[in-house]
Short mmCIF file of C-alpha atoms in Angstrom, two decimals:
data_model
loop_
_atom_site.label_atom_id
_atom_site.label_comp_id
_atom_site.label_asym_id
_atom_site.label_seq_id
_atom_site.Cartn_x
_atom_site.Cartn_y
_atom_site.Cartn_z
CA GLY A 1 106.27 -125.95 -42.23
CA ILE A 2 105.93 -123.34 -39.57
CA ALA A 3 105.08 -125.90 -36.88
CA THR A 4 107.99 -128.21 -37.65
CA ARG A 5 111.03 -127.99 -35.38
CA VAL A 6 114.23 -128.35 -37.37
CA ALA A 7 116.69 -127.68 -34.55
CA ARG A 8 116.99 -126.53 -30.98
CA VAL A 9 119.55 -123.91 -30.13
CA ASP A 10 120.02 -123.12 -26.45
CA VAL A 11 120.45 -119.41 -25.77
CA PRO A 12 119.86 -118.69 -22.08
CA GLY A 13 117.86 -115.54 -21.46
CA ALA A 14 117.00 -114.92 -25.12
CA SER A 15 114.84 -111.81 -25.43
CA SER A 16 115.00 -110.72 -29.10
CA ALA A 17 116.02 -111.97 -32.53
CA ASP A 18 116.89 -110.27 -35.81
CA ILE A 19 118.30 -111.47 -39.12
CA SER A 20 121.60 -110.12 -40.44
CA VAL A 21 121.72 -107.91 -43.53
CA ASP A 22 122.98 -110.82 -45.67
CA GLY A 23 120.54 -113.31 -44.13
CA THR A 24 123.25 -115.69 -42.94
CA THR A 25 123.03 -115.01 -39.20
CA VAL A 26 120.28 -114.76 -36.63
CA TRP A 27 121.34 -112.37 -33.87
CA ILE A 28 119.92 -112.95 -30.40
CA GLY A 29 119.73 -110.33 -27.65
CA THR A 30 119.66 -111.67 -24.10
CA VAL A 31 119.25 -110.72 -20.47
CA THR A 32 122.54 -112.46 -19.65
CA GLN A 33 125.13 -109.85 -20.70
CA GLN A 34 125.76 -111.47 -24.06
CA ALA A 35 124.71 -111.33 -27.69
CA VAL A 36 124.63 -114.56 -29.66
CA ALA A 37 125.14 -115.24 -33.38
CA ILE A 38 123.50 -118.32 -34.96
CA ASP A 39 124.32 -119.50 -38.49
CA THR A 40 121.09 -119.79 -40.51
CA ALA A 41 122.38 -122.70 -42.62
CA THR A 42 123.73 -124.93 -39.86
CA LEU A 43 121.59 -123.59 -36.98
CA GLN A 44 124.70 -123.64 -34.80
CA VAL A 45 125.93 -120.90 -32.48
CA THR A 46 128.89 -119.28 -34.22
CA ALA A 47 129.75 -116.68 -31.58
CA ARG A 48 128.84 -115.42 -28.15
CA TYR A 49 129.79 -111.81 -27.46
CA ALA A 50 130.20 -110.57 -23.91
CA ILE A 51 128.67 -107.10 -23.72
CA PRO A 52 130.48 -104.92 -21.18
CA ALA A 53 128.34 -103.09 -18.65
CA GLN A 54 127.89 -99.38 -19.31
CA ILE A 55 128.01 -97.16 -16.27
CA ALA A 56 125.88 -94.01 -16.31
CA PRO A 57 125.45 -91.71 -13.31
CA SER A 58 124.12 -93.97 -10.53
CA ALA A 59 123.11 -96.77 -12.91
CA THR A 60 124.60 -99.83 -14.61
CA PHE A 61 123.25 -100.99 -17.97
CA ASP A 62 124.25 -104.58 -18.67
CA ARG A 63 121.54 -106.49 -20.52
CA PRO A 64 121.58 -106.35 -24.34
CA GLU A 65 117.89 -107.20 -24.59
CA GLU A 66 117.23 -106.06 -28.15
CA LEU A 67 119.49 -106.12 -31.20
CA ILE A 68 118.52 -104.54 -34.50
CA ALA A 69 120.80 -105.40 -37.42
CA VAL A 70 121.61 -102.44 -39.67
CA ASN A 71 124.00 -101.91 -42.59
CA GLY A 72 127.76 -101.77 -42.15
CA GLY A 73 127.93 -104.63 -39.66
CA ASN A 74 126.36 -102.42 -37.01
CA PHE A 75 123.51 -103.00 -34.56
CA LEU A 76 121.28 -100.74 -32.59
CA MET A 77 121.12 -102.23 -29.11
CA ARG A 78 118.68 -101.74 -26.25
CA LEU A 79 120.93 -102.08 -23.22
CA ARG A 80 118.81 -102.38 -20.08
CA GLN A 81 119.49 -102.17 -16.37
CA SER A 82 119.17 -105.47 -14.55
CA SER A 83 117.42 -103.80 -11.63
CA SER A 84 114.80 -101.75 -13.55
CA SER A 85 113.18 -101.23 -16.94
CA GLN A 86 115.43 -98.24 -17.74
CA SER A 87 117.39 -98.75 -20.94
CA MET A 88 119.83 -96.90 -23.13
CA LEU A 89 120.40 -96.92 -26.89
CA MET A 90 123.79 -98.11 -28.08
CA LEU A 91 125.43 -98.56 -31.47
CA TRP A 92 127.38 -101.82 -31.49
CA ASN A 93 129.85 -103.16 -34.02
CA PRO A 94 130.91 -106.69 -33.03
CA THR A 95 133.77 -106.83 -35.56
CA ALA A 96 135.42 -103.73 -34.11
CA SER A 97 134.27 -104.52 -30.55
CA ALA A 98 132.91 -100.97 -30.48
CA LEU A 99 130.02 -99.92 -28.26
CA THR A 100 128.89 -96.28 -28.58
CA SER A 101 126.19 -94.57 -26.53
CA LEU A 102 123.41 -92.90 -28.53
CA ASN A 103 121.64 -91.59 -25.42
CA SER A 104 122.20 -88.02 -26.54
CA VAL A 105 119.75 -88.56 -29.42
CA VAL A 106 117.12 -90.30 -27.25
CA GLN A 107 116.80 -87.99 -24.29
CA SER A 108 113.33 -89.08 -23.13
CA GLY A 109 114.17 -92.72 -22.57
CA LEU A 110 114.07 -95.53 -25.10
CA GLY A 111 110.76 -96.83 -26.45
CA PRO A 112 109.86 -99.12 -29.36
CA MET A 113 112.13 -99.40 -32.41
CA ALA A 114 111.59 -100.78 -35.92
CA ARG A 115 113.96 -101.10 -38.87
CA THR A 116 113.43 -101.06 -42.60
CA ALA A 117 113.78 -104.32 -44.55
CA ASP A 118 116.87 -102.95 -46.31
CA HIS A 119 118.47 -102.37 -42.87
CA SER A 120 119.24 -98.72 -43.69
CA LYS A 121 116.97 -96.87 -41.25
CA VAL A 122 115.48 -97.34 -37.79
CA ILE A 123 112.57 -95.43 -36.28
CA VAL A 124 113.11 -94.93 -32.56
CA ALA A 125 110.36 -93.80 -30.18
CA ALA A 126 110.79 -92.09 -26.84
CA GLY A 127 110.06 -94.13 -23.73
CA ASP A 128 107.84 -91.51 -22.09
CA THR A 129 104.52 -89.78 -22.85
CA SER A 130 106.03 -87.18 -25.22
CA GLY A 131 105.06 -89.09 -28.37
CA GLN A 132 108.44 -88.25 -29.87
CA VAL A 133 110.10 -90.28 -32.61
CA LEU A 134 113.28 -89.93 -34.59
CA LEU A 135 114.82 -91.65 -37.56
CA LEU A 136 118.39 -92.99 -37.46
CA ASP A 137 120.67 -94.30 -40.18
CA SER A 138 122.80 -97.42 -39.86
CA ASN A 139 125.60 -95.46 -38.16
CA GLY A 140 123.31 -94.04 -35.47
CA ASN A 141 123.12 -90.60 -37.10
CA VAL A 142 119.85 -88.68 -36.90
CA ILE A 143 118.14 -88.44 -40.31
CA ALA A 144 114.98 -86.76 -39.01
CA GLY A 145 113.50 -85.66 -35.71
CA PRO A 146 112.96 -85.76 -32.93
CA THR A 147 109.39 -84.81 -33.65
CA THR A 148 106.19 -85.27 -31.67
CA VAL A 149 103.76 -87.38 -33.71
CA ALA A 150 101.02 -87.19 -31.06
CA GLN A 151 101.04 -86.53 -27.33
CA GLY A 152 101.04 -89.90 -25.56
CA THR A 153 103.00 -93.13 -25.17
CA VAL A 154 104.28 -94.87 -28.28
CA GLY A 155 103.61 -98.58 -27.82
CA PHE A 156 104.57 -99.94 -31.24
CA ALA A 157 106.55 -98.81 -34.26
CA ALA A 158 106.69 -100.12 -37.83
CA ALA A 159 108.61 -99.32 -41.00
CA ASN A 160 107.91 -100.20 -44.61
CA PRO A 161 110.60 -102.13 -46.53
CA ASN A 162 112.47 -99.23 -48.15
CA GLY A 163 112.08 -96.60 -45.42
CA THR A 164 109.64 -94.29 -47.16
CA GLY A 165 106.86 -94.86 -44.62
CA PHE A 166 106.64 -95.35 -40.88
CA ALA A 167 103.81 -95.85 -38.39
CA VAL A 168 103.47 -95.74 -34.62
CA ALA A 169 100.67 -96.60 -32.21
CA VAL A 170 100.27 -93.79 -29.68
CA THR A 171 98.19 -94.35 -26.55
CA THR A 172 96.57 -91.44 -24.72
CA SER A 173 93.94 -91.25 -21.99
CA SER A 174 91.25 -91.28 -24.70
CA GLY A 175 92.51 -94.30 -26.64
CA THR A 176 95.10 -95.46 -29.15
CA GLN A 177 95.70 -93.92 -32.53
CA ILE A 178 97.90 -95.02 -35.43
CA VAL A 179 99.99 -92.18 -36.78
#
């Protein structure tokens, strides 16, 4: 059942979890400069990946706090500064040890993200009050946007299973609306 513990897997600083495209691995983002892979059958850690710090002008981003599994063995990664809440969007491929900045597509800071169940698309919201969102494919390419859905701060994002519908919760001074 849902309340039954079947195993305990220690992952220091765990901050997010997502299932792989094939369902065989749970990927854990952390605040400890590593990403962790856990086998879903054995519930054992199969790999720990050291994520190299990314240096931007006057800032170091070194905490892979959120991993979103997408097709092609890729991940969208929220890489955060250890000294602030600033974060940058990265495309990560652990097999190729490739880490690519996607900051050019998210110019207003990084807000909430949500992927489709088929792992083919991710809606990404801006991290400011612009209300902007954009849609990325599994290689980090822009499919649509950026577009302003409503002026305000996007607090949550959701995607339907096949990527034909998306929703965001936008908060303004007069309340929150679902768009």
